[in-house]
Short mmCIF file of C-alpha atoms in Angstrom, two decimals:
data_model
loop_
_atom_site.label_atom_id
_atom_site.label_comp_id
_atom_site.label_asym_id
_atom_site.label_seq_id
_atom_site.Cartn_x
_atom_site.Cartn_y
_atom_site.Cartn_z
CA MET A 194 29.42 13.28 4.64
CA GLN A 195 31.79 11.41 6.93
CA ASN A 196 33.11 14.66 8.37
CA ARG A 197 29.68 16.20 8.86
CA THR A 198 27.75 16.09 12.10
CA MET A 199 24.05 15.43 12.57
CA ASN A 200 23.62 19.20 12.79
CA ASP A 201 24.87 19.55 9.20
CA ILE A 202 22.28 17.25 7.64
CA LYS A 203 19.74 18.69 5.22
CA ILE A 204 17.18 16.21 3.95
CA ALA A 205 15.32 15.98 0.65
CA VAL A 206 12.59 13.36 0.30
CA ILE A 207 11.87 12.45 -3.32
CA GLY A 208 8.32 11.23 -3.84
CA LEU A 209 5.53 12.64 -1.67
CA GLY A 210 2.97 9.86 -1.69
CA TYR A 211 1.74 7.56 1.07
CA VAL A 212 5.33 6.87 2.16
CA GLY A 213 7.33 9.97 1.35
CA LEU A 214 5.10 12.66 2.82
CA PRO A 215 4.70 11.21 6.34
CA LEU A 216 8.45 10.54 6.45
CA ALA A 217 9.35 14.04 5.21
CA ARG A 218 6.98 15.61 7.74
CA LEU A 219 8.61 13.58 10.51
CA PHE A 220 12.16 14.41 9.42
CA SER A 221 11.25 18.11 9.41
CA THR A 222 10.82 18.01 13.19
CA LYS A 223 14.59 17.45 13.57
CA PHE A 224 16.26 18.47 10.31
CA PRO A 225 15.84 21.08 7.57
CA THR A 226 13.67 19.10 5.14
CA ILE A 227 12.33 19.63 1.62
CA GLY A 228 9.86 17.35 -0.11
CA PHE A 229 10.20 16.91 -3.87
CA ASP A 230 7.55 15.58 -6.23
CA LYS A 231 7.23 15.90 -9.99
CA ASN A 232 3.48 16.43 -9.62
CA SER A 233 3.18 20.20 -9.26
CA LEU A 234 -0.53 19.93 -8.40
CA ARG A 235 0.32 17.59 -5.54
CA VAL A 236 2.96 20.03 -4.30
CA GLU A 237 0.56 22.97 -4.53
CA LYS A 238 -2.10 21.11 -2.55
CA LEU A 239 0.38 20.14 0.15
CA MET A 240 1.69 23.66 0.53
CA SER A 241 -1.89 24.83 1.00
CA GLY A 242 -1.98 22.54 4.03
CA HIS A 243 -3.91 19.47 2.87
CA ASP A 244 -2.87 15.90 2.05
CA ASP A 245 -5.38 14.09 -0.19
CA THR A 246 -4.10 10.69 0.97
CA LEU A 247 -5.09 11.64 4.53
CA GLU A 248 -1.86 10.09 5.86
CA VAL A 249 -0.80 13.44 7.32
CA SER A 250 -3.49 15.51 9.02
CA ASP A 251 -3.98 19.15 8.08
CA ASP A 252 -2.87 20.20 11.57
CA LEU A 253 0.39 18.23 11.42
CA LEU A 254 1.12 19.42 7.88
CA LYS A 255 0.52 23.06 8.75
CA GLU A 256 2.66 22.69 11.87
CA ALA A 257 5.49 21.25 9.78
CA ILE A 258 5.26 24.14 7.32
CA GLU A 259 4.76 26.99 9.78
CA ARG A 260 6.79 25.79 12.77
CA HIS A 261 9.50 23.57 11.27
CA GLY A 262 10.00 25.27 7.91
CA PHE A 263 9.04 22.20 5.89
CA ARG A 264 8.31 22.91 2.26
CA CYS A 265 7.51 20.99 -0.90
CA THR A 266 8.68 21.67 -4.42
CA SER A 267 8.65 20.29 -7.93
CA SER A 268 11.92 22.07 -8.79
CA LEU A 269 15.18 20.11 -8.55
CA GLU A 270 17.07 23.38 -8.08
CA GLU A 271 15.52 23.75 -4.65
CA ILE A 272 16.97 20.50 -3.33
CA LYS A 273 20.54 20.96 -4.58
CA ASP A 274 21.66 22.26 -1.19
CA CYS A 275 20.58 19.09 0.56
CA ASN A 276 23.04 16.34 1.42
CA PHE A 277 20.83 13.44 2.56
CA TYR A 278 18.44 12.27 -0.15
CA VAL A 279 15.63 9.81 0.56
CA VAL A 280 13.89 8.14 -2.39
CA ALA A 281 10.31 7.01 -1.71
CA VAL A 282 8.72 6.36 -5.10
CA PRO A 283 6.36 3.54 -6.15
CA THR A 284 7.64 0.18 -7.39
CA PRO A 285 4.81 -1.18 -9.55
CA VAL A 286 4.60 -4.16 -11.85
CA ASP A 287 3.68 -4.17 -15.54
CA GLU A 288 0.73 -5.90 -17.19
CA ASN A 289 2.65 -9.20 -17.01
CA ASN A 290 3.42 -8.73 -13.29
CA ARG A 291 7.09 -8.07 -13.97
CA PRO A 292 8.90 -5.43 -11.87
CA ASP A 293 8.65 -1.95 -13.35
CA LEU A 294 11.70 0.01 -12.22
CA LYS A 295 11.01 3.12 -14.29
CA PRO A 296 9.95 5.26 -11.28
CA LEU A 297 13.15 4.26 -9.46
CA TRP A 298 15.33 4.95 -12.49
CA SER A 299 13.70 8.35 -12.91
CA ALA A 300 14.16 9.22 -9.24
CA SER A 301 17.78 8.08 -9.43
CA GLU A 302 18.32 10.39 -12.41
CA SER A 303 16.90 13.24 -10.35
CA VAL A 304 19.27 12.41 -7.50
CA GLY A 305 22.17 12.29 -9.95
CA LYS A 306 21.40 15.83 -11.08
CA VAL A 307 21.62 17.28 -7.58
CA ILE A 308 23.92 15.07 -5.52
CA SER A 309 27.35 16.37 -4.49
CA LYS A 310 30.54 14.89 -3.10
CA GLY A 311 30.07 13.40 0.35
CA ASP A 312 26.28 13.18 0.07
CA VAL A 313 24.14 10.14 0.93
CA VAL A 314 21.12 8.72 -0.90
CA VAL A 315 18.81 6.34 0.95
CA TYR A 316 16.18 4.27 -0.86
CA GLU A 317 12.88 3.32 0.81
CA SER A 318 11.02 1.76 -2.13
CA THR A 319 10.28 -1.96 -1.87
CA VAL A 320 12.50 -3.96 -4.24
CA TYR A 321 14.13 -7.35 -4.68
CA PRO A 322 17.64 -7.75 -3.23
CA GLY A 323 20.20 -6.00 -5.42
CA VAL A 324 18.10 -3.26 -7.00
CA THR A 325 19.66 -0.41 -4.99
CA GLU A 326 23.23 -1.30 -5.84
CA GLU A 327 22.73 -2.88 -9.28
CA GLU A 328 19.97 -0.71 -10.79
CA CYS A 329 19.71 2.60 -8.95
CA LEU A 330 23.22 3.64 -7.97
CA PRO A 331 24.73 3.12 -11.45
CA VAL A 332 22.16 5.64 -12.71
CA VAL A 333 23.20 8.12 -10.01
CA GLU A 334 26.85 7.56 -10.96
CA LYS A 335 26.20 8.06 -14.67
CA VAL A 336 24.19 11.26 -14.30
CA SER A 337 26.30 12.85 -11.57
CA GLY A 338 29.73 11.77 -12.78
CA LEU A 339 30.52 10.80 -9.18
CA LYS A 340 31.88 7.46 -7.97
CA PHE A 341 29.75 5.37 -5.61
CA ASN A 342 31.33 4.73 -2.20
CA GLN A 343 34.09 7.16 -3.05
CA ASP A 344 32.34 10.44 -3.88
CA PHE A 345 28.85 9.63 -2.60
CA PHE A 346 27.30 6.92 -0.44
CA ALA A 347 24.05 5.03 -0.09
CA GLY A 348 21.69 3.36 2.30
CA TYR A 349 18.45 1.43 2.28
CA SER A 350 15.67 1.70 4.85
CA PRO A 351 12.51 -0.08 3.70
CA GLU A 352 9.22 1.72 4.22
CA ARG A 353 6.70 0.22 6.61
CA ILE A 354 3.79 2.59 6.13
CA ASN A 355 0.37 1.00 6.52
CA PRO A 356 -2.11 3.28 4.69
CA GLY A 357 -4.99 4.41 6.85
CA ASP A 358 -3.40 3.04 10.05
CA LYS A 359 -3.55 5.74 12.72
CA LEU A 360 -1.98 3.49 15.36
CA HIS A 361 1.23 2.38 13.65
CA THR A 362 2.18 5.81 12.33
CA VAL A 363 5.62 6.48 10.89
CA GLU A 364 7.18 7.78 14.10
CA LYS A 365 6.09 4.60 15.95
CA ILE A 366 7.41 2.17 13.35
CA LYS A 367 10.65 0.36 14.09
CA LYS A 368 12.73 0.84 10.95
CA VAL A 369 15.33 -1.38 9.34
CA THR A 370 18.39 0.61 8.23
CA SER A 371 21.55 -0.15 6.28
CA GLY A 372 24.44 1.57 4.56
CA SER A 373 26.99 1.02 1.81
CA THR A 374 29.87 1.24 4.31
CA ALA A 375 30.02 0.61 8.04
CA GLU A 376 30.38 4.32 8.70
CA ILE A 377 27.46 5.28 6.47
CA ALA A 378 25.32 2.52 7.98
CA GLU A 379 25.92 4.10 11.37
CA LEU A 380 25.06 7.57 10.06
CA VAL A 381 21.84 6.40 8.37
CA ASP A 382 20.87 4.57 11.54
CA LYS A 383 21.44 7.68 13.67
CA VAL A 384 19.41 9.90 11.34
CA TYR A 385 16.40 7.58 11.45
CA ASN A 386 16.81 6.84 15.16
CA SER A 387 16.63 10.54 15.94
CA VAL A 388 12.98 10.77 14.83
CA LEU A 389 11.65 7.30 15.71
CA LEU A 390 10.07 6.40 19.03
CA ASN A 391 10.78 2.65 18.79
CA GLY A 392 14.23 2.79 17.27
CA THR A 393 15.79 0.84 14.43
CA HIS A 394 17.27 -2.48 13.44
CA LYS A 395 20.57 -2.04 11.62
CA ALA A 396 20.91 -4.73 8.95
CA PRO A 397 24.39 -5.96 8.00
CA SER A 398 23.99 -4.99 4.34
CA ILE A 399 21.75 -3.20 1.89
CA LYS A 400 20.72 -6.50 0.29
CA VAL A 401 19.68 -7.94 3.64
CA ALA A 402 17.55 -4.84 4.30
CA GLU A 403 15.96 -5.12 0.84
CA ALA A 404 15.21 -8.80 1.37
CA SER A 405 13.74 -8.22 4.83
CA LYS A 406 11.14 -5.85 3.46
CA ILE A 407 10.01 -7.97 0.57
CA ILE A 408 9.49 -11.07 2.73
CA GLU A 409 7.35 -9.05 5.17
CA ASN A 410 4.76 -8.54 2.43
CA SER A 411 5.25 -11.97 0.85
CA GLN A 412 4.63 -13.66 4.19
CA ARG A 413 1.33 -11.84 4.64
CA ASP A 414 0.32 -12.68 1.09
CA VAL A 415 0.96 -16.39 1.65
CA ASN A 416 -0.82 -16.40 5.02
CA ILE A 417 -3.91 -14.68 3.62
CA ALA A 418 -3.89 -17.03 0.63
CA PHE A 419 -4.06 -19.97 3.03
CA MET A 420 -7.11 -18.46 4.74
CA ASN A 421 -8.72 -17.77 1.36
CA GLU A 422 -8.13 -21.36 0.33
CA LEU A 423 -9.71 -22.52 3.58
CA ALA A 424 -12.69 -20.24 2.89
CA LYS A 425 -13.21 -21.89 -0.48
CA ILE A 426 -12.99 -25.36 1.09
CA PHE A 427 -15.33 -24.65 3.98
CA ASN A 428 -17.81 -22.74 1.81
CA ALA A 429 -18.01 -25.78 -0.45
CA MET A 430 -18.65 -27.90 2.64
CA GLY A 431 -21.31 -25.56 3.99
CA ILE A 432 -19.22 -24.58 7.03
CA ASP A 433 -18.79 -20.97 8.13
CA THR A 434 -15.08 -20.13 7.84
CA HIS A 435 -15.19 -17.42 10.50
CA ASP A 436 -16.68 -19.87 13.00
CA VAL A 437 -13.85 -22.30 12.22
CA ILE A 438 -11.22 -19.58 12.72
CA GLU A 439 -12.75 -18.51 16.04
CA ALA A 440 -12.66 -22.08 17.27
CA ALA A 441 -9.07 -22.67 16.12
CA ALA A 442 -7.95 -19.34 17.63
CA SER A 443 -8.72 -20.71 21.08
CA LYS A 444 -5.37 -22.52 20.84
CA TRP A 445 -2.56 -20.34 22.19
CA ASN A 446 -0.22 -20.60 19.18
CA PHE A 447 -2.76 -20.37 16.37
CA ILE A 448 -2.16 -17.34 14.14
CA LYS A 449 -5.56 -15.71 13.73
CA LEU A 450 -6.09 -14.28 10.25
CA SER A 451 -9.16 -13.82 8.09
CA PRO A 452 -9.87 -14.46 4.41
CA GLY A 453 -10.32 -11.43 2.20
CA LEU A 454 -9.43 -9.37 -0.84
CA VAL A 455 -5.73 -8.59 -1.19
CA GLY A 456 -5.11 -5.26 -2.90
CA GLY A 457 -3.06 -2.14 -2.35
CA HIS A 458 0.47 -1.33 -3.40
CA CYS A 459 2.30 -3.72 -1.08
CA ILE A 460 0.96 -7.21 -0.50
CA SER A 461 -0.59 -7.58 -3.95
CA VAL A 462 2.47 -6.26 -5.82
CA ASP A 463 5.73 -6.69 -3.93
CA PRO A 464 5.88 -10.52 -3.96
CA TYR A 465 6.23 -10.39 -7.75
CA TYR A 466 9.61 -8.70 -7.29
CA LEU A 467 10.99 -11.64 -5.33
CA ILE A 468 9.23 -14.19 -7.56
CA GLN A 469 10.90 -12.70 -10.64
CA LYS A 470 14.34 -12.50 -9.04
CA ALA A 471 14.13 -16.04 -7.67
CA GLN A 472 13.58 -17.37 -11.18
CA VAL A 473 16.72 -15.59 -12.37
CA TYR A 474 18.61 -17.71 -9.83
CA GLY A 475 16.90 -20.89 -10.99
CA VAL A 476 14.47 -21.17 -8.09
CA LEU A 477 10.75 -21.59 -8.81
CA PRO A 478 8.91 -20.01 -5.86
CA ARG A 479 5.81 -22.20 -5.97
CA VAL A 480 4.27 -21.14 -2.64
CA MET A 481 4.48 -17.43 -3.39
CA SER A 482 3.36 -17.84 -7.00
CA ASN A 483 0.36 -19.94 -6.04
CA ALA A 484 -0.55 -17.51 -3.27
CA ARG A 485 -0.54 -14.63 -5.75
CA ARG A 486 -2.77 -16.51 -8.19
CA LEU A 487 -5.20 -17.51 -5.47
CA ASN A 488 -5.45 -14.04 -3.95
CA ASP A 489 -5.79 -12.36 -7.34
CA GLY A 490 -8.83 -14.50 -8.06
CA MET A 491 -10.78 -13.69 -4.90
CA GLY A 492 -12.72 -10.76 -6.36
CA ALA A 493 -14.23 -12.95 -9.06
CA TYR A 494 -14.84 -15.67 -6.47
CA VAL A 495 -16.85 -13.27 -4.27
CA ALA A 496 -18.93 -12.19 -7.26
CA ASN A 497 -19.64 -15.78 -8.29
CA GLN A 498 -20.55 -16.74 -4.73
CA THR A 499 -22.98 -13.82 -4.64
CA ILE A 500 -24.53 -14.98 -7.92
CA LYS A 501 -24.78 -18.53 -6.57
CA THR A 502 -26.53 -17.28 -3.44
CA MET A 503 -28.91 -15.16 -5.51
CA ASN A 504 -29.81 -18.17 -7.65
CA LYS A 505 -30.44 -20.31 -4.58
CA LYS A 506 -32.71 -17.64 -3.14
CA GLY A 507 -34.59 -17.17 -6.40
CA VAL A 508 -33.27 -13.68 -7.07
CA LEU A 509 -32.91 -13.03 -10.81
CA VAL A 510 -29.29 -12.10 -11.56
CA LYS A 511 -29.85 -10.68 -15.03
CA ASP A 512 -30.37 -6.90 -14.80
CA ALA A 513 -30.43 -7.11 -10.98
CA ASP A 514 -29.94 -3.95 -8.90
CA ILE A 515 -26.73 -4.53 -6.96
CA LEU A 516 -25.05 -2.31 -4.36
CA ILE A 517 -21.35 -2.72 -3.59
CA LEU A 518 -20.26 -1.05 -0.36
CA GLY A 519 -16.69 0.21 -0.75
CA ILE A 520 -14.06 0.26 -3.48
CA THR A 521 -10.85 1.21 -1.63
CA PHE A 522 -8.42 -1.63 -1.01
CA LYS A 523 -8.90 -1.40 2.76
CA GLU A 524 -11.14 0.22 5.33
CA ASN A 525 -11.09 3.86 6.41
CA CYS A 526 -8.60 5.14 3.86
CA PRO A 527 -8.95 6.63 0.34
CA ASP A 528 -6.34 4.33 -1.27
CA ILE A 529 -7.76 2.62 -4.37
CA ARG A 530 -4.49 1.15 -5.69
CA ASN A 531 -4.91 -2.40 -7.01
CA THR A 532 -8.25 -2.82 -5.28
CA LYS A 533 -9.83 -6.18 -6.02
CA VAL A 534 -13.33 -4.76 -5.58
CA VAL A 535 -13.15 -3.86 -9.28
CA ASP A 536 -12.98 -7.60 -10.04
CA ILE A 537 -16.26 -8.07 -8.17
CA TYR A 538 -17.74 -5.25 -10.25
CA HIS A 539 -16.52 -6.54 -13.61
CA THR A 540 -17.69 -10.11 -12.96
CA LEU A 541 -21.16 -8.94 -11.95
CA ASN A 542 -21.22 -6.47 -14.83
CA GLU A 543 -21.40 -9.43 -17.22
CA TYR A 544 -24.95 -9.99 -15.94
CA THR A 545 -26.20 -6.51 -15.10
CA ASP A 546 -25.44 -2.87 -15.70
CA ASN A 547 -27.39 -1.82 -12.63
CA ILE A 548 -24.47 -1.78 -10.22
CA THR A 549 -23.94 1.03 -7.70
CA ILE A 550 -20.66 1.39 -5.84
CA TYR A 551 -20.92 3.55 -2.74
CA ASP A 552 -17.74 4.68 -1.02
CA PRO A 553 -17.52 7.80 1.17
CA TRP A 554 -13.71 7.59 1.27
CA ALA A 555 -12.69 7.10 -2.37
CA GLY A 556 -12.33 10.00 -4.79
CA VAL A 557 -14.95 9.91 -7.54
CA GLU A 558 -12.58 11.36 -10.15
CA SER A 559 -9.70 9.10 -9.06
CA VAL A 560 -11.79 5.96 -9.46
CA LYS A 561 -13.10 7.09 -12.83
CA LYS A 562 -9.60 7.88 -14.07
CA GLU A 563 -8.01 4.69 -12.77
CA TYR A 564 -10.74 2.14 -13.48
CA GLY A 565 -13.34 3.83 -15.68
CA ILE A 566 -16.00 3.15 -13.05
CA ASN A 567 -18.50 5.66 -11.65
CA ILE A 568 -19.04 5.60 -7.90
CA VAL A 569 -21.30 7.60 -5.58
CA LYS A 570 -20.48 9.39 -2.33
CA LYS A 571 -23.96 8.91 -0.92
CA ILE A 572 -26.91 6.61 -1.57
CA ASP A 573 -30.60 7.37 -1.98
CA ASN A 574 -33.59 5.34 -0.82
CA LYS A 575 -33.34 2.83 -3.65
CA LYS A 576 -33.90 -0.87 -2.91
CA TYR A 577 -31.45 -3.51 -4.14
CA ASP A 578 -31.57 -7.17 -5.11
CA ALA A 579 -28.13 -7.74 -3.63
CA VAL A 580 -25.83 -5.84 -1.29
CA ILE A 581 -22.14 -6.75 -1.03
CA LEU A 582 -20.11 -5.36 1.86
CA ALA A 583 -16.67 -5.28 0.24
CA VAL A 584 -14.84 -2.85 2.55
CA ALA A 585 -15.39 -2.41 6.27
CA HIS A 586 -15.49 1.39 6.43
CA ASN A 587 -16.82 2.64 9.77
CA GLU A 588 -19.70 4.26 7.93
CA PHE A 589 -20.92 0.87 6.74
CA LEU A 590 -20.91 -0.68 10.21
CA THR A 591 -23.73 1.64 11.26
CA LEU A 592 -25.52 1.70 7.91
CA ASP A 593 -29.15 0.55 7.96
CA ILE A 594 -28.69 -2.14 5.34
CA LYS A 595 -32.18 -3.57 5.91
CA SER A 596 -33.67 -0.36 4.53
CA LEU A 597 -31.78 -0.96 1.27
CA LEU A 598 -33.18 -4.44 0.64
CA LYS A 599 -36.14 -5.57 -1.41
CA GLU A 600 -38.53 -8.17 -0.02
CA ASN A 601 -36.29 -10.95 -1.33
CA SER A 602 -32.67 -9.77 -1.45
CA VAL A 603 -29.18 -11.16 -0.83
CA VAL A 604 -26.53 -9.75 1.51
CA TYR A 605 -22.94 -10.96 1.04
CA ASP A 606 -20.39 -9.98 3.70
CA VAL A 607 -16.81 -10.10 2.43
CA LYS A 608 -15.36 -8.85 5.72
CA GLY A 609 -17.43 -10.89 8.16
CA VAL A 610 -18.44 -7.85 10.23
CA LEU A 611 -22.20 -7.59 9.73
CA GLU A 612 -24.87 -8.97 12.03
CA ARG A 613 -25.18 -12.66 11.24
CA SER A 614 -28.97 -12.64 10.99
CA LEU A 615 -28.72 -10.08 8.19
CA VAL A 616 -26.21 -11.99 6.07
CA ASP A 617 -27.01 -14.69 3.51
CA ASP A 618 -23.39 -15.62 2.89
CA ARG A 619 -19.91 -14.43 3.77
CA LEU A 620 -16.34 -15.13 2.78
#
């Protein structure tokens, strides 16, 4: 790869989810690019011109295919001619919140089957420092028979995709880059710089780049946990947390955040990678660990606060008709990964089976498959004993919630966006 120019680069992006597809589409505007995913149904849908995650619009996807020659495949044979491999697969945790590296190992095996002398593999998946060089590249070496930093090279450029965010799209994100040698670091930086509007930050090593990504998400987790803890304190004191935040935000250096449910595939998962690795080195990360526990319990807290408010208002909880607005982990996107709204549902479900979840963004089949919960895409004229706004989809901001209430009903606003006179309690 050292002797190749930018004009020689052919890119394969492995993993076409929320991260891989937008990146592959962007790369295709400058380089010959192929997207690889083991899910043949996903590939088929993309080649028909539609992305179910809604991260890439139909127009942009069709333009990439028809104008730039972008294509997707589930066949490794079709990416053997590439020389710059980008791995963008999930990094989940297991049932005990321990890092699950199986997707990365599998992707590394795939790279090992196709990589050739002089090629580069760049990892984007969020990991603890050391995973790229200690876990992934040995797999590539073993499968390919090639020697790392002699026959092939590596880089790490952590993803910064924010699902559903149409402002901070991939081409506008400033990316951190790194490489396994100084020369490769420069090459990786140039490749990414060529498609980004706001440039890059070249980290001095792969481990530094890995660490930078994981603390981005851990910092947000800790900050939100602090706001959630404040919400619990002020709710117990009978003080509106949002009013407190508004008052405090009048100071120039106050960081304005809001309490809420922490789900998704980043903030609610990635800190566990650093927590686990810290313990290997004999460090007990108390702040991060406590933040995770606090944030993981907020769904049940919201449900119990709703029940408390119902009891105070004389609304019978047992067999109550309850409407939950939204199940995705954030507003205006279909992503249901690790959503804490299911914790609200399960806590309430101990008292009543009459729970309706309405979400115009989430896939009915996806929710059923992932959580075993039935949701609806539209609501009828039924009246409810309690309505919980869990996700601030645009559709809910204009919804006539009053028409959904019985004569004596409770409205709980998780997001703090509804008209105050309508709300009985909020986080």
